[in-house]
Tab-separated table of N, CA, C and O in Angstrom:
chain	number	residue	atom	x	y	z
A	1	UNK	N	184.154	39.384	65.605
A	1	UNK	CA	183.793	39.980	66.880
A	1	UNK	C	182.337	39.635	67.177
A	1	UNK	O	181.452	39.433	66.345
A	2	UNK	N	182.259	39.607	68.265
A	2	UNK	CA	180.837	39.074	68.843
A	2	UNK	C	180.060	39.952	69.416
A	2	UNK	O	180.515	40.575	70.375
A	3	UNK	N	179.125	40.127	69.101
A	3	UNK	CA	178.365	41.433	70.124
A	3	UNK	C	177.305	40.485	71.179
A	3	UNK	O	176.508	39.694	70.674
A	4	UNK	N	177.404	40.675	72.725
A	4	UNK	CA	176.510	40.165	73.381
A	4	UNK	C	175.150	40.810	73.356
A	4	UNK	O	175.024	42.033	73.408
A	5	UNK	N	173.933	39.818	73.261
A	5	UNK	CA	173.072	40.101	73.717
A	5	UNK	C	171.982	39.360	74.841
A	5	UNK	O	171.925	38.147	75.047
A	6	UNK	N	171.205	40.327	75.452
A	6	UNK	CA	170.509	39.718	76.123
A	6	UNK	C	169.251	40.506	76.410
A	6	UNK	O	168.995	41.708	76.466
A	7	UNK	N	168.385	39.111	76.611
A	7	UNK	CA	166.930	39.023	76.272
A	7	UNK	C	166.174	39.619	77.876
A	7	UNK	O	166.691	39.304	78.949
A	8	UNK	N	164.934	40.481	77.803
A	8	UNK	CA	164.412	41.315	79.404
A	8	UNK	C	164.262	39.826	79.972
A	8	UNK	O	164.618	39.965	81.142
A	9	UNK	N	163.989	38.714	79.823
A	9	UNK	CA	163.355	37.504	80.251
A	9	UNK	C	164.665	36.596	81.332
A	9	UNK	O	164.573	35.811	82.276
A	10	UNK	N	165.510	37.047	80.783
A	10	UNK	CA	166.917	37.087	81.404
A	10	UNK	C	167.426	37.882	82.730
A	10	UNK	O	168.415	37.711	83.443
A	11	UNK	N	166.557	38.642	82.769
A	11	UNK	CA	167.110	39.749	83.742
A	11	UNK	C	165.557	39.696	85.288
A	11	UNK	O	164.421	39.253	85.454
A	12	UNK	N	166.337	40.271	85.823
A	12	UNK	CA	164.816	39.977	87.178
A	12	UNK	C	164.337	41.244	87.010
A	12	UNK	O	164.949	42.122	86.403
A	13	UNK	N	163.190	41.386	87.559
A	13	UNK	CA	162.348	42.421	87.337
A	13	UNK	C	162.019	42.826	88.655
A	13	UNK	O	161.496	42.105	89.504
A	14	UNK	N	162.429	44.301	88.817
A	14	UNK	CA	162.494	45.171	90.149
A	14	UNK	C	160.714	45.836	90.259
A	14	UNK	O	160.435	46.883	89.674
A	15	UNK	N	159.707	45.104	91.031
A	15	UNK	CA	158.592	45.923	90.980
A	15	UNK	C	158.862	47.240	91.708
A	15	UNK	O	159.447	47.112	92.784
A	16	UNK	N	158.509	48.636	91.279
A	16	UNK	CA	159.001	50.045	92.043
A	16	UNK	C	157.635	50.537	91.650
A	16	UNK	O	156.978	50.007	90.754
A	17	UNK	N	157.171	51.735	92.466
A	17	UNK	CA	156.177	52.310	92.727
A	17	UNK	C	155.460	52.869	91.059
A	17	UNK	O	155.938	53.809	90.424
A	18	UNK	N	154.436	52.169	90.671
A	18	UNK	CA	153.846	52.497	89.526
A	18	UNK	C	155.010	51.773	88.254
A	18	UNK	O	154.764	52.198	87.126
A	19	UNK	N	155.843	51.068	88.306
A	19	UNK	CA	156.063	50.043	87.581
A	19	UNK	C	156.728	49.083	88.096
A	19	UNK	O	156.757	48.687	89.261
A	20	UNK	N	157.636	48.473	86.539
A	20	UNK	CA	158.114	47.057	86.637
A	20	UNK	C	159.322	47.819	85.751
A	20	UNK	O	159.306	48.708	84.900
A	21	UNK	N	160.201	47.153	86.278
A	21	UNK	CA	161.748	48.062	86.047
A	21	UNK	C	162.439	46.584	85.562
A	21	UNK	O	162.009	45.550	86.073
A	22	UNK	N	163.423	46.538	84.650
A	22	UNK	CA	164.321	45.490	84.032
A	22	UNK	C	165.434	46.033	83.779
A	22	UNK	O	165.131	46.950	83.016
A	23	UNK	N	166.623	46.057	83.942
A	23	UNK	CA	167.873	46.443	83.865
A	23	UNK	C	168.690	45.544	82.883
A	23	UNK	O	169.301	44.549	83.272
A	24	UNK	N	168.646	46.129	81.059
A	24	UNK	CA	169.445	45.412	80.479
A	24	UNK	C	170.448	45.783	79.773
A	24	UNK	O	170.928	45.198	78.802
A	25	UNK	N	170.802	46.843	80.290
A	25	UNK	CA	172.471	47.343	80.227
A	25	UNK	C	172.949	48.118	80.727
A	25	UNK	O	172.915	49.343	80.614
A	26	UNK	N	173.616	47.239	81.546
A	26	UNK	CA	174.707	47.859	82.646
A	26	UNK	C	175.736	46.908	83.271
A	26	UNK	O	175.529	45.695	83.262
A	27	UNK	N	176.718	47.378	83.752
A	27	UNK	CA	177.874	46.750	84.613
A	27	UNK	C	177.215	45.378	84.712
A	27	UNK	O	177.561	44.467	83.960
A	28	UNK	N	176.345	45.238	85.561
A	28	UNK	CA	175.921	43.729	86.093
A	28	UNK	C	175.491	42.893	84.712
A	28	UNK	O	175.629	41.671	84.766
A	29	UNK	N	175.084	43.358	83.735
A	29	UNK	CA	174.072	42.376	82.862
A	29	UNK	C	175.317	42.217	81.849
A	29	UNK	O	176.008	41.204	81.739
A	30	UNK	N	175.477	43.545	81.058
A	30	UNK	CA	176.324	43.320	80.244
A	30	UNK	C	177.989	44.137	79.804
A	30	UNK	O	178.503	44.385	78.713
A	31	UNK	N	178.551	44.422	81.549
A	31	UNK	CA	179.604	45.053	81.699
A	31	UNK	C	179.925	45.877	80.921
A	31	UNK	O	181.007	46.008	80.349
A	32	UNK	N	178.324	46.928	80.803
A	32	UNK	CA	178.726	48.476	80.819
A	32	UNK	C	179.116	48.910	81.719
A	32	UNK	O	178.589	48.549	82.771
A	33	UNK	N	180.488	50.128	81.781
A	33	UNK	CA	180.617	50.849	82.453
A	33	UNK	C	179.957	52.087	82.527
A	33	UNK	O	179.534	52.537	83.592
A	34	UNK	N	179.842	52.691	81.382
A	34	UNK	CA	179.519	54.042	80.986
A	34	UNK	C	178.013	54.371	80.594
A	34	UNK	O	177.693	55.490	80.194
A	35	UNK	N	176.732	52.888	80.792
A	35	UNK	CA	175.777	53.758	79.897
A	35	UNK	C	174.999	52.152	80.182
A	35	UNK	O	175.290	50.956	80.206
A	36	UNK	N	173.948	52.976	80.349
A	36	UNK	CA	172.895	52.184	81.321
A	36	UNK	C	171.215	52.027	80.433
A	36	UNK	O	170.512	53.026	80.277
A	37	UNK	N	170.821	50.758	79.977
A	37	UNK	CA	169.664	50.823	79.300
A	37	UNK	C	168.805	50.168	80.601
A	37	UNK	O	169.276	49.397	81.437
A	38	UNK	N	167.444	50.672	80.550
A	38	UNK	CA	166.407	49.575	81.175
A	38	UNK	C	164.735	49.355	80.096
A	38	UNK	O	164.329	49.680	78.981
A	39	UNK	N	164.376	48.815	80.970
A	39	UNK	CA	162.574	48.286	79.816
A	39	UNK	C	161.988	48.574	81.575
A	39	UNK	O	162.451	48.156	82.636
A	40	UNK	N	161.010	49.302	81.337
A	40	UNK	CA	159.999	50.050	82.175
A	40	UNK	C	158.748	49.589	81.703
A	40	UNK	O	158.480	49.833	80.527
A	41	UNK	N	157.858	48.915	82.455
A	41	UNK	CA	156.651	48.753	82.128
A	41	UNK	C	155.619	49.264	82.917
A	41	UNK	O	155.363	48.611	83.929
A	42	UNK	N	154.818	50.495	82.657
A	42	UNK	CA	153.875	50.980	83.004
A	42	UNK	C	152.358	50.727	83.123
A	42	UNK	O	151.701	51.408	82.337
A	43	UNK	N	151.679	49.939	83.892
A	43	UNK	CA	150.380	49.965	83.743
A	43	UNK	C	149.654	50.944	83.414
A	43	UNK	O	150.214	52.000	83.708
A	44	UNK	N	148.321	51.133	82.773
A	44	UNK	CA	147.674	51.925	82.083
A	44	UNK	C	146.693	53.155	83.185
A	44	UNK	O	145.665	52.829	83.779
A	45	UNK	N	147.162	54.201	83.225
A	45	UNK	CA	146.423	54.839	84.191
A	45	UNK	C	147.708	54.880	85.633
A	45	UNK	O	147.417	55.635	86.560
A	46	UNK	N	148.829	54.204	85.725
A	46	UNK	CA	150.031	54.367	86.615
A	46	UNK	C	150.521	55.252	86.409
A	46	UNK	O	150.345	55.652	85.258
A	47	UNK	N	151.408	56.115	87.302
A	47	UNK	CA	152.344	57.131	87.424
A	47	UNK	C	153.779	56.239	88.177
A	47	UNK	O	153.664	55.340	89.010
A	48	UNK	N	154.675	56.604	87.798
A	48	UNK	CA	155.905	56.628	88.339
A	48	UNK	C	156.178	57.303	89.378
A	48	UNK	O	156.504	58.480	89.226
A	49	UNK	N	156.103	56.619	90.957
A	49	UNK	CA	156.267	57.448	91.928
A	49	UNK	C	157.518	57.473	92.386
A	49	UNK	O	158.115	56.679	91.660
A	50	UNK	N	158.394	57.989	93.289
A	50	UNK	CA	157.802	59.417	93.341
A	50	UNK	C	158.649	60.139	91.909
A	50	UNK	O	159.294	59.566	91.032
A	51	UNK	N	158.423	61.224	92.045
A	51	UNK	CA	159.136	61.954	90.986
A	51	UNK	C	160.290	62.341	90.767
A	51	UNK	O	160.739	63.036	91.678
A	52	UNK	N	160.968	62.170	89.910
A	52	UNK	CA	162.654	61.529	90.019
A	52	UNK	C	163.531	62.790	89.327
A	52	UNK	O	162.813	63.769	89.124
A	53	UNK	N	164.680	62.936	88.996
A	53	UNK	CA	165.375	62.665	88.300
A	53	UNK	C	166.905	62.317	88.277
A	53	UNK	O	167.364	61.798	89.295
A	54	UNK	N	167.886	62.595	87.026
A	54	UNK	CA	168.957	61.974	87.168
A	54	UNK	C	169.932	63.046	86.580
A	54	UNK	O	170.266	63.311	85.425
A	55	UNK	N	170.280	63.584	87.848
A	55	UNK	CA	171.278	65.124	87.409
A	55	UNK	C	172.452	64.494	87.023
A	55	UNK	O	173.196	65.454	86.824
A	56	UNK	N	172.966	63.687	86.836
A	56	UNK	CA	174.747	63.140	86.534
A	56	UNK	C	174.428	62.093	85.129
A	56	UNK	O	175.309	61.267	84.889
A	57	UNK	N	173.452	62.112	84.401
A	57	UNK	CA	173.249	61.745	83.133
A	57	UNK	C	171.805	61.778	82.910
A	57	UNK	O	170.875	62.088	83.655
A	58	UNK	N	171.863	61.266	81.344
A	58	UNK	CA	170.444	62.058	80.202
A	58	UNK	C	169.929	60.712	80.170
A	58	UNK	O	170.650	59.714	80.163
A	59	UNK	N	168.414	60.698	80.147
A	59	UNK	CA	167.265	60.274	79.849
A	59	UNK	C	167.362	59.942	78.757
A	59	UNK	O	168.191	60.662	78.201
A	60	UNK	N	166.817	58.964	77.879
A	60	UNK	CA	165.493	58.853	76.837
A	60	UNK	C	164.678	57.982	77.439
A	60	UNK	O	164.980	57.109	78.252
A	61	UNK	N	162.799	58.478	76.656
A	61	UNK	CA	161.965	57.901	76.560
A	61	UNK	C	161.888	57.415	75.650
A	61	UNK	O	162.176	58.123	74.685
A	62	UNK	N	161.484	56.000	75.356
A	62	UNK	CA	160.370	55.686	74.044
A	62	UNK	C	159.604	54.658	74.533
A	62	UNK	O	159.698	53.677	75.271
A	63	UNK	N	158.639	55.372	73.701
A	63	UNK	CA	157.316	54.353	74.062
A	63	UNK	C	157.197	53.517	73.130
A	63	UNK	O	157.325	53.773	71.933
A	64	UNK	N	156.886	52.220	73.720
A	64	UNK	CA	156.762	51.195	72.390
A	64	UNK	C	155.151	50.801	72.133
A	64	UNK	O	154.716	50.486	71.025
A	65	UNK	N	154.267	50.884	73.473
A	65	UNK	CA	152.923	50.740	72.913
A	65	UNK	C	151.993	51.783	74.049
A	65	UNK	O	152.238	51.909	75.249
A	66	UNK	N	150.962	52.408	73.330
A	66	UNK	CA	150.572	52.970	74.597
A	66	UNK	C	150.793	54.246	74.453
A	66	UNK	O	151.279	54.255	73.322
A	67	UNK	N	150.772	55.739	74.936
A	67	UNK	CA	151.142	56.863	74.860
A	67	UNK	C	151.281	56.924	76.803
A	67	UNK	O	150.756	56.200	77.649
A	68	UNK	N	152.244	58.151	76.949
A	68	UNK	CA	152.304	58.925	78.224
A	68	UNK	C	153.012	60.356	78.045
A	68	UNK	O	153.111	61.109	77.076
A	69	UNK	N	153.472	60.426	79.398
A	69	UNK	CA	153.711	61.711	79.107
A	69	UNK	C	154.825	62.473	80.309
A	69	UNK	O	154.285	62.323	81.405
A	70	UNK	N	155.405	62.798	80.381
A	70	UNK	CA	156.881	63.427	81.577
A	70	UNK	C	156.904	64.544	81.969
A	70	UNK	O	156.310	65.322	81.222
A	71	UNK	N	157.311	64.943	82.777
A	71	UNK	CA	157.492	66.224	83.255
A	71	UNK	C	159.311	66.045	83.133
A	71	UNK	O	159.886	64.963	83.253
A	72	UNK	N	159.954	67.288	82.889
A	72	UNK	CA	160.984	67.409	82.985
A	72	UNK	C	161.558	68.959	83.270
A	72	UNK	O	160.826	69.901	82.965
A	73	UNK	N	163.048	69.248	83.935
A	73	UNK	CA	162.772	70.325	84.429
A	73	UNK	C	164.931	70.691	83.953
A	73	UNK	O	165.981	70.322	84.478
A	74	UNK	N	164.679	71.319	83.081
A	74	UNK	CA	166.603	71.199	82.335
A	74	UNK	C	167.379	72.488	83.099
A	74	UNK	O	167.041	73.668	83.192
A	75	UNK	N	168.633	71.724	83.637
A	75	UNK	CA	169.700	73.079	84.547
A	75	UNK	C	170.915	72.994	82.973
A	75	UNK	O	171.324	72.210	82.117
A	76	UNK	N	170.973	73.705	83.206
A	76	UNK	CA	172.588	74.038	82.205
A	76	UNK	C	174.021	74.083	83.201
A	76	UNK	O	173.924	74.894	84.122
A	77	UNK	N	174.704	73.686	83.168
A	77	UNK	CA	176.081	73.897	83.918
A	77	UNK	C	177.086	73.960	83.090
A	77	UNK	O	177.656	72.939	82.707
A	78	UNK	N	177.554	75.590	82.573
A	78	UNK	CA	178.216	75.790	81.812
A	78	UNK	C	179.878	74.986	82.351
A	78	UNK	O	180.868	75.066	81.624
């Protein structure tokens, strides 16, 4: 079995307000249906405008160089 991969250099890069957005897993890149990775690049002293989030699925952060920091705001729907 083969596992695909693919490289951010591969993918186009969406400039959006306070970054650089890369989409490398999903439907289009690598026919996920269910579950969506991207690479976010933040300049130093940038914010992510405007302020987001994503009520119909979960987040992770990781930072790979650099520190920041999120606001987040959690609903429960039993």
């Amino acid at each position: 079995m083969s596992v695909p991969l693919i490289h951010e250099d591969e993918t186009t890069g969406l400039d959006l307000p306070g970054r650089n957005l890369r989409w490398l897993v999903n439907a289009e890149t690598l026919g996920a249906n269910h579950m969506s990775v991207c690479l976010i690049k933040v300049a130093p002293g940038d914010k992510v405008r405007p302020a987001h989030s994503h009520p119909k699925g979960e987040e992770s952060i990781y930072i790979i160089s650099g520190e920041g920091g999120c606001w987040w705001a959690a609903r429960f729907h039993p």
